[in-house]
Structures are given as structure tokens and as C-alpha cells.
């Protein structure tokens, strides 16, 4: 039986790698998740046959609990995952990721408790061995931080939490908390009693909350990706603790893939990962007000005419398009413009929306072909040859102060050069600042006109305007 | 049990594998891939089942149950969400070709 289980775990790990590999190409991506899913199913099923499980004196109770846990946890996730709107995907991923981190941490908790019961008063190493004890504790810290941090990320993205600061001098408090967590991690290593373990986990939990709260909204994609990588690491470490090859391989693969993805995202924003944590955008002193300038409004009809008679138009979607579910209407508008001979391109900033590729997913949902969608590097030179740029629900990613204003919190972030276009039309719900809380001078520029309203409504009006011509 | 050097080999090779997978991925697939890798670490379910399966005290059973609950959420939720996202990539191919019609 042991051989079958080990072989199945190995097969599962291989299936995960094949699955992830296929997911990295648009053609095979859909098959990829099915392969990975098969791996998960196989691994889960053979686990029921583990000898230690079958021989446990509490076999019936434990088995019932396992089945109940899978039914409740899986059932909740199934329903919520099916129901969630495509626009709310990022926070759901954060939530599921947090659950994984929590699971890794709780596995560590069980192992540490066992160590404490086996040798009261002794250290974790006495029962688990030095290597296992260290990785169990490391996985516990990482998993717990990923758990509480992901929940905060979820709450912030879901609009349930607007807090940016818990205590004055947050960074110092965070540093102290981190030190306290490390101290208790070491204490747990040398003496695993219940109180020490409880304080250790509580500290890690609070640390996760405290480091995530100050993170600015614009940085959320980086944070979710980072927590994803961290959960992978925690799972890999706990896999070593349990001697489970599938967990080690899958966890470490995700850990390294996630770290690279996090790095790529941070680079796209010209920030380091440390910077994201220690200087959340828009959380410092409020961005400077833009003086007495006024935004110039435009009616949908005029905007429609402007676009219909353009040679080339570029559309920059942002989170506002996601919120308004306007992607289908936008695609309809683009098709109308195409019929009139207007060349239309979509420009996607690497961190537009709340996750990398968030906009690509939404445009794909609406049916926009890949070859109309351009990355930042490929399109930035094209803005000056463009008649109209339509910005729909994007803000920080077109903020020119990222280039010009050294005092801006966005300074240094690469942006889409929308301001180089002759005419810029901005579809925006209100006059407020962007998600990062930074004022955008582009909205006050001479070549910019504001089309106020919800993205869906504005797109509808533009379609009407173009149709009427 | 996997120990010592063998474990280090596995850690290293798995690390390289993960790096390779992401290194050549188009931006368009970043979100689905992040979601997919989120699903893959749902394998923690296997460990959670094991931890609960060998639990002896009520405390261990409670914590183990929590582990299974959370891990199942990770695995199932990760799958559903990734599948839904990738579903759209299929439908986007056809209109893409038909765009010239």
C-alpha cells in the first residue's frame, strides 16, 4: 500500500507540473487545469488508504471529520467560486490562498502539539528531529502570515476594509512584532508547551494583519502574488515534515513560480517587494492637491464623433471597466468603430486592475481577439500617432506624475503614455482620486476631456452616438 | 521519508521547475496561472487529511479538522475559479477569428 501511495503522490506531482506548464500557453491552458485537477483527485483518494489513518484508534471519528471537513470546506468554495463575478476573482484567489496558508499552519500546529505531548518540557527537535522541527516552525510562521494577510487583502479588495493604519508608527510596531514572532519561534523550538505555541501563532497571525493593512490598493496584485508564493513555500515545508513528496514538489514549484511572478509584477511597477510593504502608496501624507485646475467635461455624443472619425484609437481599460462590467459594451463599440475603418488597439498596463492580466481575462471574456491587445512596451511609442485615447476606469497607470513629479508616491512607476495623444477621453464615475489616492494631472490637461458616468452607461452612450452617425 | 540531501535535491529541482514555468509565460495568462498555482498548493489537503487522520486528542482533532476545512476550500475554490477563467480563453478564440466578418 505504501508503494501505491508514494507512486500516486509522485504521479500527482508530475501531473501538477504538466498542468502548470500547459497553463502557461493560451492554446493548452484549459487542458492544464484538468490535468492538475486529476492529480489532486488521485492524491486525495489514495490518502484515504494511508496505513497510519486506517490503524488509528480514532479511525471512525477522524474519518468522519475528514469527510465532513472536505464536504463543508469544499462545498463552500465550490458555491462561492461558481458564484463570484469575474471582476471579483482577485479577492477570491486571495481568500482561497489564505485558506491554503492556514491549512499549512494548522498542520504545523498539530505536529508541534504532538511533539509537546510526546516529550513535555523538551524542545520540538527532541521529537521531530532538528531539520523537521525547523521547517515545521518556518512553515507555521509563513503559513500563518499568508493566512491572516490574505484575509486582509481579501477584505480590502472586497471593499470591506478601508483601514490603512492600525497604530501610529506602524512600521516600528511591525518590526517589533516581527522580532517577537522570531523570539517565540525560537522558544517553541526549545520548549513546546501549549502556551508558547498559542502565543507564537497569535503573534504570527497579528503580524500578517499588521503588515498587510498599510499596503496601498495599487500594490495589492503584488501582495496577493507574494502570499501565493508564501503559501506554496509553507506547504512545501510542511510536506517535508510529513514526508510527503507531492506536497514538497507542488509547494516548492508554486513557491518559486510565485516568487518570480511577484518579482515581475513589482518590476513592472518599478518597486521592490520590500518597498511595497514598507511604503504603501497613498498611505503617507495625502497627495498634493492639484491646485485650482478644472476638469473639462465632454458629452457622449461628441466623444462618439471624435472616436468615429479617428484614424486610430487606443482604449486603456482599468479596474473601473471591471466594476462596471463594461467589457462587452466596449467590444461592441470597438466592432462598430472597426466597421467605420477606425483602427482600434487595447493598451494594457502590467498592473491594470487588481491582478496582472486581470484586464486580459475580462477582454477575453468579452471576445476581444489577442492581436488587438498590446502590452505597455509595445504600444507606448504609438500614442503620439493616435487620434483618440479612451481611458475607461484606469487612473494610476496613466498618471504622468509618475514621470515628472519626484514627490509623487507613484514616481518611477512606468505608465502608459496616454498624455501623448491629441485627444484623451476619460470615462470616470466621479471626480475623486484613484485607488492609490493620488491626484492625476492628466485629468486636468488641455487635451483631456472627462466623460463622467459609470463605464457601462458611458459605453452604451458611445455606441448610440457612433450608430447615429 | 525523504531526508537530508535527497530533500535538498527535490527542493532545488522543484524550485527550478517553478521558475521555468513562469519565465516564459505571456502576461495574458498571469492571472489564470496565479490562480492555477493557487490551486496546486491546495495539495496541502493531503497533509491536512493525514494530520487529522492520526490525531489523538480532541485539541488535535479540532485543529486537524480546521486544517482539512481550509485545505479543501483552497483546493476546490482554486480549481473552480481557474477553470472558469480559462473557460473564457476558449470562447475568445472563435470571435477572434470571426472579427473580420
Tab-separated table of N, CA and C in Angstrom, chain A residues 71-84 92 96, chain B residues 76-77 80-81 84:
chain	number	residue	atom	x	y	z
A	71	UNK	N	-16.325	18.104	2.786
A	71	UNK	CA	-17.658	18.453	2.281
A	71	UNK	C	-17.977	19.917	2.564
A	72	UNK	N	-17.708	20.358	3.808
A	72	UNK	CA	-18.072	21.732	4.173
A	72	UNK	C	-17.136	22.739	3.490
A	73	UNK	N	-15.820	22.546	3.672
A	73	UNK	CA	-14.857	23.478	3.090
A	73	UNK	C	-14.949	23.492	1.569
A	74	UNK	N	-14.973	22.285	0.978
A	74	UNK	CA	-15.057	22.182	-0.471
A	74	UNK	C	-16.382	22.706	-0.993
A	75	UNK	N	-17.447	22.400	-0.276
A	75	UNK	CA	-18.782	22.846	-0.700
A	75	UNK	C	-18.875	24.355	-0.708
A	76	UNK	N	-18.372	24.959	0.385
A	76	UNK	CA	-18.395	26.428	0.451
A	76	UNK	C	-17.616	27.017	-0.717
A	77	UNK	N	-16.414	26.466	-0.950
A	77	UNK	CA	-15.554	27.012	-2.001
A	77	UNK	C	-16.181	26.801	-3.381
A	78	UNK	N	-16.812	25.633	-3.567
A	78	UNK	CA	-17.440	25.339	-4.857
A	78	UNK	C	-18.516	26.378	-5.172
A	79	UNK	N	-19.401	26.599	-4.191
A	79	UNK	CA	-20.511	27.530	-4.406
A	79	UNK	C	-19.990	28.949	-4.600
A	80	UNK	N	-19.074	29.376	-3.708
A	80	UNK	CA	-18.592	30.755	-3.811
A	80	UNK	C	-17.786	30.940	-5.096
A	81	UNK	N	-17.013	29.925	-5.482
A	81	UNK	CA	-16.211	30.024	-6.692
A	81	UNK	C	-17.063	30.093	-7.951
A	82	UNK	N	-18.190	29.371	-7.939
A	82	UNK	CA	-19.079	29.389	-9.101
A	82	UNK	C	-19.828	30.707	-9.202
A	83	UNK	N	-20.144	31.271	-8.021
A	83	UNK	CA	-20.994	32.467	-7.997
A	83	UNK	C	-20.243	33.755	-8.234
A	84	UNK	N	-18.981	33.783	-7.831
A	84	UNK	CA	-18.263	35.056	-7.824
A	84	UNK	C	-18.181	35.651	-9.235
A	92	UNK	N	-11.174	36.557	-4.468
A	92	UNK	CA	-11.463	35.149	-4.194
A	92	UNK	C	-10.178	34.337	-4.188
A	96	UNK	N	-8.925	31.991	-1.130
A	96	UNK	CA	-8.568	30.563	-1.211
A	96	UNK	C	-7.103	30.355	-0.864
B	76	UNK	N	-10.635	23.149	-3.798
B	76	UNK	CA	-11.861	23.222	-4.604
B	76	UNK	C	-12.047	24.626	-5.185
B	77	UNK	N	-11.894	25.637	-4.334
B	77	UNK	CA	-12.056	27.010	-4.811
B	77	UNK	C	-11.052	27.341	-5.901
B	80	UNK	N	-12.200	25.642	-9.202
B	80	UNK	CA	-13.395	26.233	-9.815
B	80	UNK	C	-13.066	27.570	-10.471
B	81	UNK	N	-12.342	28.398	-9.724
B	81	UNK	CA	-12.038	29.737	-10.216
B	81	UNK	C	-11.113	29.687	-11.438
B	84	UNK	N	-13.027	28.416	-14.481
B	84	UNK	CA	-13.923	29.443	-15.031
B	84	UNK	C	-13.146	30.474	-15.841
